[in-house]
XYZ file of C-alpha atoms in Angstrom:
611
model
C 3.079 -30.005 62.735
C 0.216 -32.467 63.289
C -0.151 -35.834 61.561
C -2.666 -34.498 59.048
C -0.230 -31.850 57.878
C 2.580 -34.395 57.728
C 0.425 -36.579 55.514
C -0.461 -33.678 53.212
C 3.060 -32.280 52.912
C 4.350 -34.749 50.267
C 1.647 -33.479 47.876
C 3.313 -30.069 47.887
C 6.650 -29.219 46.353
C 8.858 -26.694 48.167
C 7.923 -23.093 47.373
C 11.365 -22.669 45.833
C 10.643 -25.420 43.286
C 8.766 -23.010 41.027
C 9.556 -20.636 38.212
C 7.524 -17.630 37.128
C 6.265 -16.733 33.661
C 3.970 -13.857 32.744
C 2.596 -11.404 30.218
C 2.760 -8.124 32.228
C -0.897 -8.546 33.213
C -0.682 -11.725 35.280
C 1.757 -14.514 36.124
C 1.814 -18.290 36.372
C 4.019 -20.510 38.530
C 5.487 -23.574 36.833
C 6.791 -26.332 39.067
C 10.109 -28.056 38.637
C 8.071 -31.104 37.590
C 6.299 -29.304 34.738
C 2.979 -28.519 36.410
C 1.360 -25.072 36.365
C 0.005 -24.939 39.912
C -0.871 -21.257 40.156
C -2.464 -18.767 37.750
C -4.773 -15.800 38.476
C -6.713 -15.236 35.260
C -6.505 -12.691 33.634
C -4.912 -10.163 36.030
C -2.552 -10.378 39.009
C -5.430 -9.827 41.445
C -8.012 -11.897 39.545
C -9.421 -15.155 40.921
C -7.260 -18.156 40.101
C -8.004 -20.899 37.594
C -5.035 -22.967 38.834
C -4.278 -23.025 42.564
C -2.971 -26.511 43.357
C -0.209 -24.661 45.182
C -2.803 -23.866 47.860
C -4.891 -27.020 47.677
C -3.475 -30.116 46.031
C -6.902 -31.571 45.222
C -9.288 -28.634 44.831
C -7.108 -25.884 43.389
C -6.653 -27.094 39.812
C -3.496 -27.551 37.725
C -2.120 -27.915 34.209
C 0.317 -30.818 34.303
C 2.581 -32.281 31.628
C 4.816 -35.081 32.873
C 6.628 -38.206 31.654
C 4.718 -41.450 32.178
C 7.820 -43.337 33.276
C 9.749 -43.151 36.523
C 13.454 -42.454 36.989
C 13.330 -39.139 35.156
C 15.829 -36.428 36.004
C 14.480 -32.898 35.657
C 16.365 -29.650 35.086
C 14.885 -26.178 34.762
C 16.251 -22.903 33.438
C 15.208 -19.699 31.730
C 16.107 -18.999 28.149
C 18.817 -16.352 28.664
C 17.518 -12.857 29.461
C 13.855 -13.828 29.031
C 10.819 -14.885 31.039
C 10.541 -18.057 28.933
C 10.988 -21.163 31.054
C 12.543 -24.430 29.918
C 11.911 -27.672 31.847
C 14.093 -30.575 30.678
C 13.175 -34.240 31.224
C 16.117 -36.644 30.963
C 16.211 -40.429 31.122
C 18.066 -43.373 29.644
C 15.370 -43.722 26.990
C 15.077 -40.097 25.906
C 15.334 -36.378 26.482
C 12.577 -33.779 26.056
C 12.192 -30.054 26.690
C 9.034 -28.269 27.809
C 8.946 -24.574 26.897
C 6.464 -22.425 28.849
C 5.694 -18.806 28.140
C 2.923 -16.214 28.065
C 2.833 -13.906 25.026
C 3.148 -10.227 25.937
C 0.066 -8.426 24.669
C -1.498 -5.021 25.195
C -4.851 -6.407 26.364
C -5.161 -8.521 29.481
C -8.306 -10.146 28.042
C -6.133 -11.754 25.372
C -4.312 -13.775 28.027
C -2.697 -16.907 26.621
C -0.548 -19.686 28.012
C 1.651 -21.645 25.598
C 3.308 -24.988 26.396
C 5.455 -26.785 23.817
C 7.050 -30.164 24.463
C 9.817 -31.223 22.074
C 11.709 -34.511 22.049
C 15.474 -33.995 21.677
C 16.535 -37.646 21.514
C 15.124 -41.086 22.055
C 11.489 -41.815 22.755
C 9.264 -40.764 25.705
C 5.617 -41.203 26.722
C 3.863 -38.229 28.358
C 0.609 -37.604 30.193
C -1.210 -34.265 30.193
C -4.074 -33.187 32.386
C -5.622 -29.730 32.544
C -8.105 -29.327 35.389
C -8.846 -25.618 35.837
C -11.030 -24.582 38.752
C -12.551 -21.123 38.481
C -12.948 -18.582 41.261
C -10.188 -19.789 43.604
C -11.210 -23.429 43.243
C -14.844 -22.792 44.138
C -16.237 -23.547 40.691
C -15.605 -26.475 38.370
C -16.087 -25.295 34.786
C -17.779 -27.195 32.003
C -15.687 -28.899 29.301
C -17.056 -29.059 25.766
C -15.298 -31.013 23.027
C -15.297 -28.764 19.955
C -13.027 -31.021 17.879
C -10.448 -33.749 18.357
C -7.868 -31.093 19.227
C -10.000 -28.325 20.776
C -11.905 -28.082 24.064
C -13.988 -25.113 25.227
C -13.766 -24.451 28.970
C -16.565 -22.273 30.295
C -18.077 -21.188 33.575
C -20.629 -18.628 34.606
C -21.596 -15.968 32.091
C -19.464 -13.354 33.901
C -16.266 -15.311 33.239
C -14.328 -15.247 29.997
C -14.517 -18.605 28.218
C -11.211 -20.379 27.693
C -10.214 -22.484 24.739
C -7.565 -25.194 25.017
C -6.085 -26.271 21.682
C -3.300 -28.586 20.604
C -1.805 -30.359 17.617
C -2.491 -33.673 19.322
C -5.771 -35.225 20.365
C -7.501 -33.948 23.494
C -10.212 -35.673 25.526
C -12.748 -33.620 27.463
C -13.965 -35.352 30.609
C -16.260 -34.254 33.383
C -13.445 -32.845 35.529
C -10.864 -31.704 32.944
C -8.989 -32.280 29.712
C -6.640 -35.231 29.305
C -4.325 -36.840 26.787
C -1.362 -39.193 26.526
C 1.129 -39.121 23.688
C 4.496 -40.524 22.700
C 7.212 -38.343 21.203
C 10.227 -39.472 19.218
C 13.294 -37.440 18.356
C 12.395 -34.230 16.505
C 8.653 -34.390 17.264
C 6.814 -31.772 19.294
C 3.380 -31.066 20.744
C 2.004 -27.636 21.649
C -0.871 -26.711 23.962
C -2.397 -23.233 23.809
C -4.830 -22.128 26.516
C -6.351 -18.781 25.642
C -9.079 -16.492 26.978
C -11.642 -15.590 24.335
C -14.311 -12.903 24.336
C -16.851 -14.938 22.388
C -17.227 -18.662 21.851
C -17.125 -18.017 18.105
C -13.749 -16.278 18.320
C -11.092 -17.824 16.129
C -7.420 -17.609 17.027
C -4.218 -18.098 15.093
C -3.068 -21.665 14.368
C -1.223 -23.539 17.093
C 1.912 -23.484 14.947
C 1.965 -19.675 15.159
C 2.295 -19.856 18.958
C 5.126 -22.397 18.886
C 7.057 -20.503 16.209
C 6.477 -16.863 15.309
C 4.987 -15.740 18.629
C 7.627 -17.534 20.674
C 10.322 -15.675 18.748
C 8.501 -12.367 19.220
C 8.311 -13.016 22.954
C 12.032 -13.825 23.072
C 12.773 -10.627 21.151
C 10.605 -8.577 23.512
C 12.428 -9.732 26.638
C 15.873 -9.485 25.063
C 15.181 -5.963 23.836
C 13.791 -4.901 27.199
C 16.604 -6.203 29.412
C 19.270 -4.809 27.090
C 18.103 -1.290 27.967
C 19.765 -1.649 31.350
C 22.778 0.486 32.142
C 24.026 -2.020 34.732
C 27.454 -3.438 33.903
C 28.574 -4.538 37.359
C 29.840 -7.792 38.830
C 26.517 -9.591 39.217
C 25.137 -9.295 35.692
C 23.027 -12.453 35.517
C 21.663 -12.056 39.057
C 20.690 -8.413 38.678
C 19.188 -8.961 35.219
C 17.091 -11.863 36.523
C 15.853 -9.726 39.420
C 15.003 -6.913 36.988
C 13.012 -9.310 34.780
C 11.205 -10.570 37.886
C 10.262 -7.006 38.865
C 9.074 -6.392 35.311
C 6.932 -9.538 35.457
C 5.276 -8.142 38.595
C 4.543 -4.780 36.920
C 1.353 -4.092 34.977
C 2.004 -2.784 31.469
C -1.556 -1.461 31.347
C -1.519 0.526 34.593
C 2.157 0.977 35.505
C 1.662 -0.413 39.019
C 3.757 -3.169 40.604
C 2.344 -5.914 42.814
C 4.190 -6.836 46.005
C 4.392 -10.517 45.051
C 2.892 -12.969 42.606
C 0.960 -15.031 45.138
C -1.421 -15.047 48.063
C -1.685 -17.422 50.994
C 1.846 -18.840 51.064
C 2.823 -19.189 54.737
C 5.519 -17.304 56.607
C 5.680 -20.360 58.876
C 4.711 -23.861 57.780
C 1.338 -24.751 59.266
C 0.963 -21.203 60.617
C -1.654 -18.494 60.123
C 0.537 -15.654 58.768
C -0.720 -16.075 55.231
C -1.463 -12.880 53.296
C -2.505 -11.719 49.844
C 0.310 -9.719 48.214
C -1.145 -9.344 44.701
C -1.770 -5.629 45.139
C 0.093 -2.385 44.689
C 1.582 -0.986 47.874
C 2.704 2.616 47.391
C 5.781 1.807 49.481
C 6.826 -1.310 47.596
C 6.173 0.239 44.196
C 8.166 3.329 45.116
C 11.167 1.156 46.003
C 10.661 -0.796 42.761
C 10.768 2.399 40.729
C 14.011 3.329 42.482
C 15.482 0.000 41.316
C 14.197 0.506 37.767
C 15.606 4.038 37.613
C 19.004 2.963 38.914
C 19.146 0.256 36.245
C 18.166 2.621 33.449
C 14.548 1.567 32.903
C 12.920 4.984 32.572
C 9.577 4.024 31.033
C 8.620 1.921 34.077
C 9.216 4.951 36.297
C 7.183 7.189 33.977
C 4.282 4.729 33.997
C 4.293 4.505 37.795
C 4.404 8.286 38.129
C 1.350 8.486 35.856
C -0.378 5.919 38.084
C 0.491 7.931 41.193
C -0.668 11.194 39.581
C -4.052 9.566 38.963
C -4.271 8.484 42.607
C -3.387 11.996 43.774
C -6.037 13.556 41.526
C -8.651 11.312 43.124
C -7.874 12.584 46.628
C -10.137 15.073 48.339
C -7.462 15.378 51.032
C -3.760 14.508 50.985
C -4.083 12.346 54.089
C -6.461 10.016 52.270
C -3.750 8.477 50.107
C -4.128 4.733 50.538
C -1.152 2.572 51.355
C -2.359 -0.226 49.046
C -4.543 -0.365 45.959
C -5.643 -2.889 43.409
C -3.586 -2.952 40.230
C -6.041 -0.639 38.478
C -6.010 1.920 41.307
C -9.296 0.943 42.927
C -9.310 0.311 46.655
C -11.794 -2.513 47.303
C -9.540 -4.923 49.182
C -11.808 -6.377 51.825
C -10.035 -9.307 53.464
C -11.757 -12.688 53.404
C -10.735 -16.298 53.992
C -11.107 -19.140 51.521
C -12.199 -21.821 53.951
C -12.600 -24.450 51.224
C -8.839 -24.461 50.528
C -6.586 -26.443 52.860
C -3.645 -24.084 52.299
C -0.069 -24.830 51.331
C 0.962 -27.842 53.435
C -2.101 -27.299 55.605
C -1.269 -23.667 56.395
C -4.575 -21.947 57.065
C -6.392 -19.635 56.763
C -5.938 -18.817 53.089
C -6.737 -15.128 52.709
C -7.573 -12.930 49.743
C -7.891 -9.168 49.989
C -5.832 -7.434 52.629
C -7.009 -5.849 55.876
C -3.938 -3.609 55.922
C -5.726 -1.455 53.333
C -7.655 0.217 56.142
C -4.581 0.904 58.285
C -2.958 4.283 58.732
C 0.714 4.218 57.753
C 2.521 7.524 57.746
C 5.692 6.270 56.067
C 4.158 5.862 52.586
C 4.366 9.614 51.964
C 8.132 9.574 52.390
C 8.665 6.684 50.007
C 6.428 8.374 47.454
C 8.191 11.749 47.626
C 11.609 10.064 47.522
C 10.613 8.273 44.311
C 9.422 11.511 42.727
C 12.689 13.166 43.779
C 14.716 10.433 42.073
C 12.459 10.517 39.024
C 12.976 14.268 38.768
C 16.763 13.736 38.934
C 17.069 10.786 36.593
C 14.337 11.404 34.077
C 11.687 13.855 32.943
C 11.079 16.833 35.155
C 7.771 16.734 36.975
C 5.098 19.227 36.018
C 3.976 22.131 38.154
C 0.477 20.647 38.152
C 1.808 17.478 39.780
C 3.976 19.535 42.123
C 0.859 21.213 43.490
C -0.494 17.767 44.455
C 2.842 16.826 46.025
C 3.058 20.101 47.903
C -0.235 19.284 49.622
C 1.130 15.878 50.615
C 4.344 17.380 52.015
C 2.332 19.992 53.902
C 0.195 17.202 55.312
C 3.300 15.374 56.531
C 4.664 18.549 58.098
C 1.486 18.873 60.151
C 0.900 15.206 60.992
C 4.342 13.652 61.456
C 3.685 12.972 65.140
C 0.662 10.767 64.406
C 0.703 7.118 65.347
C 0.248 4.366 62.774
C 0.689 0.675 62.068
C 4.127 1.070 60.503
C 5.986 -0.580 57.656
C 5.302 -4.093 58.979
C 1.547 -3.444 59.199
C 1.246 -4.755 62.743
C -2.209 -5.617 64.015
C -1.463 -4.901 67.663
C -2.359 -1.205 67.588
C -0.871 2.078 66.452
C 2.463 3.438 67.698
C 4.946 6.151 66.838
C 7.286 3.952 64.825
C 10.875 4.910 64.094
C 10.536 3.998 60.425
C 7.457 6.218 60.037
C 9.320 9.178 61.536
C 12.307 8.468 59.318
C 10.117 8.543 56.210
C 8.461 11.775 57.334
C 11.945 13.288 57.471
C 12.566 11.930 53.959
C 9.312 13.505 52.696
C 10.321 16.937 53.981
C 13.952 16.634 52.925
C 13.196 15.468 49.383
C 10.375 17.968 49.043
C 12.780 20.786 49.875
C 15.275 19.448 47.343
C 12.683 19.200 44.554
C 11.479 22.744 45.229
C 15.076 24.005 45.220
C 16.113 22.124 42.071
C 13.051 23.218 40.118
C 12.525 26.622 41.782
C 8.981 25.582 42.613
C 6.988 27.799 44.991
C 6.888 26.112 48.395
C 6.955 27.003 52.114
C 10.577 25.881 52.301
C 11.374 27.623 55.593
C 8.423 25.936 57.287
C 9.473 22.589 55.856
C 13.094 23.049 56.964
C 11.953 23.789 60.497
C 9.813 20.666 60.643
C 12.508 18.550 58.999
C 14.967 19.613 61.700
C 12.431 18.859 64.439
C 11.947 15.344 63.089
C 15.690 14.802 62.860
C 16.236 15.745 66.504
C 13.172 13.786 67.613
C 14.616 10.641 66.016
C 18.133 11.261 67.287
C 17.178 11.872 70.912
C 13.776 10.264 71.509
C 14.114 6.998 69.600
C 17.526 6.236 71.065
C 17.499 3.616 73.807
C 20.431 4.119 76.158
C 20.179 0.622 77.649
C 20.096 -1.057 74.243
C 22.597 1.423 72.799
C 20.451 1.468 69.682
C 17.635 3.195 67.881
C 14.590 1.076 68.661
C 11.332 0.210 66.933
C 9.119 2.913 68.430
C 9.141 5.818 70.852
C 9.921 4.457 74.310
C 10.404 0.913 72.994
C 13.240 -1.489 73.765
C 12.557 -3.630 70.667
C 15.278 -3.865 68.017
C 13.783 -3.577 64.528
C 15.556 -4.130 61.213
C 13.725 -1.213 59.589
C 16.344 0.948 61.336
C 18.711 -0.284 58.613
C 17.236 2.407 56.377
C 18.722 5.208 58.504
C 22.013 5.380 56.546
C 20.389 4.250 53.294
C 18.128 7.315 53.195
C 21.057 9.395 54.523
C 19.672 10.564 57.824
C 22.911 9.494 59.515
C 26.362 8.665 58.244
C 27.266 4.963 58.416
C 30.214 6.075 60.573
C 28.023 7.816 63.162
C 28.724 6.314 66.579
C 25.053 5.811 67.412
C 24.447 4.126 64.083
C 27.384 1.739 64.442
C 26.085 0.772 67.854
C 22.603 0.202 66.389
C 24.043 -1.996 63.639
C 25.819 -4.050 66.284
C 22.542 -4.482 68.205
C 20.770 -5.637 65.035
C 23.542 -8.167 64.438
C 23.323 -9.452 68.005
C 19.526 -9.692 68.293
C 18.184 -10.204 64.775
C 20.848 -11.967 62.730
C 21.531 -15.582 61.948
C 24.684 -15.120 59.923
C 23.576 -13.187 56.822
C 19.883 -13.882 57.528
C 18.060 -11.075 59.363
C 14.722 -11.123 61.164
C 12.693 -7.912 60.899
C 11.968 -8.175 64.649
C 11.569 -10.983 67.190
C 8.302 -11.586 68.988
C 10.300 -13.838 71.304
C 12.268 -10.732 72.340
C 9.218 -8.640 73.204
C 8.011 -7.353 69.822
C 4.231 -7.409 69.498
C 2.457 -7.552 66.162
C -0.955 -8.884 67.186
C -0.449 -12.223 65.429
C 0.178 -15.756 66.561
C 3.194 -17.814 65.599
C 6.637 -17.033 64.280
C 8.015 -16.232 60.846
C 11.179 -16.731 58.844
C 14.019 -14.285 58.383
C 13.141 -11.359 56.132
C 15.209 -11.350 52.941
C 14.610 -7.641 52.333
C 16.266 -6.895 55.666
C 19.183 -9.197 54.836
C 19.965 -7.182 51.718
C 19.514 -3.893 53.635
C 22.046 -5.239 56.133
C 24.510 -6.061 53.353
C 24.072 -2.595 51.845
C 24.863 -1.086 55.239
C 28.010 -3.186 55.557
C 29.102 -1.928 52.155
C 28.339 1.704 53.033
C 30.391 1.351 56.204
C 33.380 0.074 54.211
C 33.159 -3.526 55.475
C 33.518 -4.749 51.911
C 34.935 -8.207 52.479
C 32.142 -9.088 54.874
C 29.499 -7.402 52.692
C 30.608 -9.267 49.593
C 30.780 -12.615 51.390
C 27.323 -12.124 52.911
C 25.913 -11.038 49.560
C 27.183 -14.226 47.947
C 25.776 -16.233 50.860
C 22.365 -14.634 50.326
C 22.494 -15.456 46.636
C 22.985 -19.057 47.731
C 19.481 -19.002 49.239
C 17.890 -18.196 45.854
C 16.154 -21.042 44.101
C 17.524 -22.822 41.032
C 16.265 -19.958 38.840
C 17.558 -17.072 40.966
C 14.164 -16.298 42.538
C 13.409 -15.327 46.145
C 10.284 -15.505 48.242
C 9.602 -13.071 51.053
C 11.358 -15.011 53.811
C 13.857 -17.763 54.502
C 13.398 -20.200 57.359
C 16.379 -21.159 59.487
C 16.535 -24.513 57.683
C 17.149 -22.592 54.454
C 13.659 -23.170 53.053
C 11.977 -20.293 51.216
C 8.699 -19.268 52.868
C 6.132 -16.534 52.323
C 4.742 -15.206 49.057
C 6.794 -15.904 45.950
C 8.533 -14.323 44.193
C 8.559 -11.084 46.147
C 9.337 -7.702 44.602
C 10.791 -6.213 47.806
C 13.449 -8.928 48.002
C 14.527 -8.571 44.392
C 14.669 -4.775 44.457
C 16.726 -4.804 47.662
C 19.062 -7.334 46.060
C 19.543 -4.894 43.172
C 20.186 -2.008 45.561
C 22.769 -4.008 47.536
C 24.543 -5.080 44.331
C 24.705 -1.475 43.118
C 26.125 -0.281 46.444
C 28.723 -3.059 46.507
C 29.755 -2.332 42.922
C 30.112 1.370 43.697
C 32.256 0.809 46.782
C 34.441 -1.812 45.104
C 34.886 0.278 41.955
C 35.941 3.304 43.958
C 38.442 1.416 46.065
C 36.671 2.060 49.359
C 37.806 -0.409 52.030
């Protein structure tokens, strides 16, 4: 890291020092110090109005902090909710900041509510709200409407925002400011709300700090209590489920891969991507987690979203691997050169160039999700089956095609093991759906192709020298995506070749319970510069494999070790560096859904006395 980056670093809290709140349309990240440093407004994939997380000076923030030093800060969620509590403690007083976003049907009604209440003593606080529209490229205008109300407006195409409080606010050229002292029992609330028209009137501030807060608590409590999970890791699994729900659009039924864009996989590096979109693969895995936990409506909503995408296709092979939340596919990748990036990690990208890649595996994940949905919930319609049948036929005819694979490498197309594995899954689950529902289908043709894929994987992706299944045909690279082989039930966890592969993964990719997805230092090529952290998804896959193989003591220990890498709120980013720091976009759906899957597998094995 150069001197410039070292100088900038203190301005940035660790990625793990944030909590997430949301309204099922978008999310905000609240720092451990009480600053909202990230908020796309009003949808997950909208431009940000706060992005200090990616540029300390230009990004914008909404900060509430004690004026005095020597403050201890604690942060926690109200139990079983997405309502965040930040506690400020000192010799002179104690105060609690409650942050939440009301859950509403319309994304345009997006609101952010912050209430600071003094529990004991006496404390002085400073507040500054400096939104910057369009990813920090536009400073809005601030108009003082009253002593307690400021209108924040930008170009005509942007929704105006109104910031209100029950204390005085001062509009300045660059933001809204105030200082106030609270004594025991006193509280101040700030409501920042999108409005359709400047003349729009909203409910009183008191409504947001009382009635609406209770309604939001009731919503989250009612939702999480639908779960059928009663295993050993109740609080952890429930927190992961709430996190997945926060990343899922109530309007469209789609799930974004992560809340953020631009957070680096390596500090100071260039592997900085935009994950605020809906990958068919990631969403399919998310629906599996929801179904296993008993959340049926989320699966229904995603199936409706997928049906709409299938209806739009003029050819089955044109299914995109990633879409915007609303199902559109304009994801042109661009860099935000005006932002310095988290701790100087540039470039900061929005959009995602992977949208134009060909990835054969997405069909398998999709069909597997439909198979599980058909088992656990409502039976799929024949109309939808006709769309799926075309997709399965397409896979049966194109399974030998090369692609960019699950990791979306930019070094060229290959015949990846994981892609072949998911083609086998597409055929296998398609056959099962047709059998279970007596749907018309070319089952004999599909069985023949399924068997061909099985033997192709078994013989042609096996590397005799490595004694392992490797990343691609003819490759000698060990890849953690092979961990899915027993999980999708291609091979038994007791198969000799699989046990040898697991050993190779442990030897080449593991650092205790932490697992790399592959190592460029060991010959893997992905077309990118630099290194990355260990991949938490793969760590939980590894633990699930240990459990499946009956290594329960080791699996349970490693699971608990992985939980130790979560932040203070139980949240995970995409990766973990070898120094234990969370890196990559945060929080990430893939990590939390794989945590759920590993917990379920461990519970099952322990409950059934398998050792």
